[in-house]
Amino acid sequence: MLGMATVVNKTLTCFCYWGGQWIVNANGTFLYNGGTCAAVYVKESTPFNEICQKVCGALKINVEGKILYYNIKRDKTKYLILRDDEGATMFFQLNEDDVDVFVEEKGQSNETLPVFYPSTRESIVTDNFTSHGGLTVPSSSHGGTTAPSMQGTQVTNRCSQEMGLVPYLSENTSDILTGKGQLFDSSDLFKQAITVFAAANKFSFRFLDNSRTYYRIVCDVKGCPWKLTARCEGTELVRVISLKKEHAHNASDASTYKATIRSKQVGLLFKNAILDKPEFRPRDICNDFEHAFQCRLTYRQGWRAKERAKEFINGPPSSSFHLVPWLCRRLVESIPDTRAIWTSTDEGKFKQLFVSYGPSIAGFHKGCRPILKLDACFLTGYYRGHCLSASAHDANDGLYPLAYAIVSSENDNDWLWFLVNLKEVLQGRQVVLVTDRNHSLLNGIIKVIGGGGGGECNAWCLRHLRENFSTFASSKGLKADRRKAALKLVNDLAYARTDEIFKLHLRRLYGMNEHLGKWVEDNNSMHWSNAYFPFQRWDKMYTNLAECFNNWIMPLRDMDIIQFMTGHVLKVTDILVRKRVAIQSWKLPVGDKIEEDIKKNQFVARKYMHRPTSPTEFIVYNTARKMFAVKLIPRTCSCLAWKMSGVPCAHACRAIENSGFSIYDMVDPFLRKEMQQVIYDNTMSPVPLHDMPPLSSLGPSHETNYTTVQGDSCTDPVLNPPSTKRQAGRPKKRRIESQTQEKGTVFCSRCRKPSHNRSTCKSAIPG
């Protein structure tokens, strides 16, 4: 029948395993060791029995007495049992392209569990925690009380079965606290067991005694006989002395139940989940905890639990500063010509860090244009602070990170210190610095970089200038339409390439409002208008590249300083390798971004006329019949756009069409493929971190003054964390958007017209 859609059956590649042994990796993940492996194709709608025949046939084993497990695309750590035809349908729904299938003898593993357990019929225990679903449940390990946690659990909710999450019902948690004589390997494990047991059985508890040697815990309901006492055995072990399991709760107690939640214990529950998946969100913690215990956590509780879990994985944030001197020395030793410098206070507390890698410095001097974007962004880790950065453009206008610094804030001293070290990296090369007009940064440029004594090399970001202008225009009573027109004139003033064009737009602005014209004259146009800027700016009017850097390091901004440093090395290594490989796929002498700019100018040039005056010189007429002189050999046009940007302007494109020259030969050498190859010809040497000293081996430092890293030193001082006053609550991470940032058009859901919404719609309702 016409119009009927053709249904294409899915085909899965099944990687089949048999005869191996399950082991637990150091990070808590499963590894299948040994055995036989085979691959087979299975089409969708294949019945259960046929799937079993194909899998066992590929492994050359008898299908009788076998049971099949498989993992799911959503989470490769979950293993489900393939039971019947309904399970076979789910087998295809939960996977795409390929799936791992494991075959075992029946009775060799617990078939009632949706999460796969090893064939030893014991719980999966990693660091004395039993992995179950998305959580990690405490398990005892001494004194003959080691019952496999959650053995024989039956789940009635089919959705929970398929997703591998098992709710903790009260009848299934009796083995968490077994009674007198039960041993726990540590007090943390003991307290976590109490938390899980109380949450599963829906009662609150409190400590009557909570010392390092003795614990006495009672139910929080008045008159309830439930009570537990425990004592420390030796240094770490905790032994249960007595446990009264009976509760005496009425209906009112049950309705007012509120779980006793401690972020430390919840963090331990989710430690393995966050270790396997660092992007595990606080909301995921809340959802998984609610599913397991039918108890809802607030977002703040989920966030605090994740922070504590990160501490268990990486250590406390304060300890990370101890290794800064060691890692700086290792960077200098491993990567030639690298500059890694740190400073501290007289009390030995961390103050500043500056890092610039040797390959980045070499690539910048060999092939990058002499223009840098300077900016700062917030760090959202425990000690907050700022990351100062200097970024350059490669030959395809892509991000090329040159240097970064971690400091306390954007104050005068920090920016001055960063610029002093950046000047050493620049090695006397004259560069243009594009900034956001930060007061401390401007003062530092004048003192350190100079550029004529008044910071003439400093170019101001047009976006920040427009924001300040918009605020000023609003204070003078300009409404939205007139303010938008005034902002367009400011944009024209910035891109004006000659004094005459600048003054023309300025007169128009004066005609709109005298105060606006006066504001432009009072804000030194030499720093933001092409007409007066003394150096070639390459038409880079914004600090967008610095914003790209801030977004590029976004995953690192929430980490401690050591994770930031090691993560940044990996990201720079990746960008150098990836772009060096990408150059091989360039089919043109320029990159795709430069090619796009050329095409735009060629499209505009179609409306122009030209007349040659010599083989290399032309007169080009625009649509207004204005004449422009184009000289191909010096690569100049009287509009000055070609010289300032490096890309042939529309007038030059029109002249080049019939000149016999290739338009790619007319592009500035800084923007060509050969220069891109020079920039990324440098490789980043690997940094060995296998011998990084453990934090426990670092004692307190007795030094009083640290300023630089000694490359040949074998002993490094230990830095303490900076003195910061951290605000209460969860740190804010949402970026404050620009006032003048262009936003998407709003369409009304009622009349489908732009620029308004349903609540303000005035259109007539259709009959």
XYZ file of N, CA and C in Angstrom, residues 271 275 306-323 382-383 558-563 694-696:
93
model
N 30.312 7.039 45.969
C 31.713 7.267 45.604
C 32.088 6.549 44.318
N 33.203 8.042 40.712
C 34.523 7.672 40.205
C 34.438 7.167 38.775
N 27.870 14.931 46.759
C 28.839 14.797 45.672
C 30.175 15.421 46.056
N 30.145 16.567 46.742
C 31.386 17.198 47.173
C 32.157 16.296 48.131
N 31.441 15.643 49.043
C 32.125 14.739 49.967
C 32.668 13.517 49.242
N 31.920 13.019 48.253
C 32.413 11.879 47.475
C 33.685 12.252 46.722
N 33.737 13.463 46.196
C 34.948 13.913 45.498
C 36.126 14.004 46.459
N 35.848 14.354 47.709
C 36.920 14.383 48.703
C 37.448 12.975 48.983
N 36.552 11.995 49.038
C 36.985 10.618 49.270
C 37.846 10.122 48.106
N 37.527 10.572 46.896
C 38.251 10.102 45.707
C 39.589 10.814 45.563
N 39.584 12.147 45.692
C 40.771 12.956 45.391
C 41.484 13.483 46.625
N 40.921 13.265 47.801
C 41.491 13.846 48.998
C 40.897 15.218 49.254
N 41.133 15.778 50.430
C 40.589 17.111 50.736
C 41.206 18.170 49.843
N 40.437 19.203 49.447
C 40.972 20.242 48.549
C 42.215 20.924 49.091
N 42.315 21.054 50.425
C 43.474 21.744 50.996
C 44.776 21.002 50.717
N 44.709 19.672 50.604
C 45.929 18.882 50.401
C 46.500 19.050 49.003
N 45.667 19.450 48.038
C 46.138 19.536 46.653
C 47.226 20.589 46.487
N 47.221 21.630 47.320
C 48.228 22.683 47.176
C 49.619 22.196 47.591
N 49.698 21.105 48.371
C 51.000 20.593 48.792
C 51.858 20.173 47.603
N 51.204 19.723 46.518
C 51.943 19.155 45.388
C 52.228 20.162 44.278
N 36.552 24.535 45.641
C 36.359 24.863 47.054
C 36.998 26.198 47.413
N 38.194 26.477 46.889
C 38.910 27.700 47.234
C 38.688 28.826 46.236
N 35.986 23.406 38.198
C 35.403 22.927 39.451
C 36.357 22.002 40.209
N 37.540 21.756 39.658
C 38.467 20.792 40.250
C 39.482 21.500 41.142
N 40.236 20.695 41.905
C 41.300 21.282 42.716
C 42.469 21.649 41.816
N 43.468 22.305 42.385
C 44.527 22.907 41.568
C 45.388 21.851 40.869
N 45.616 20.712 41.505
C 46.421 19.668 40.866
C 45.656 19.042 39.709
N 44.378 18.770 39.910
C 43.562 18.252 38.809
C 43.483 19.262 37.671
N 52.596 10.685 47.522
C 51.281 10.717 48.188
C 51.223 11.862 49.183
N 50.023 12.364 49.378
C 49.854 13.507 50.268
C 50.251 13.172 51.697
N 50.096 11.909 52.069
C 50.413 11.533 53.441
C 51.898 11.635 53.745
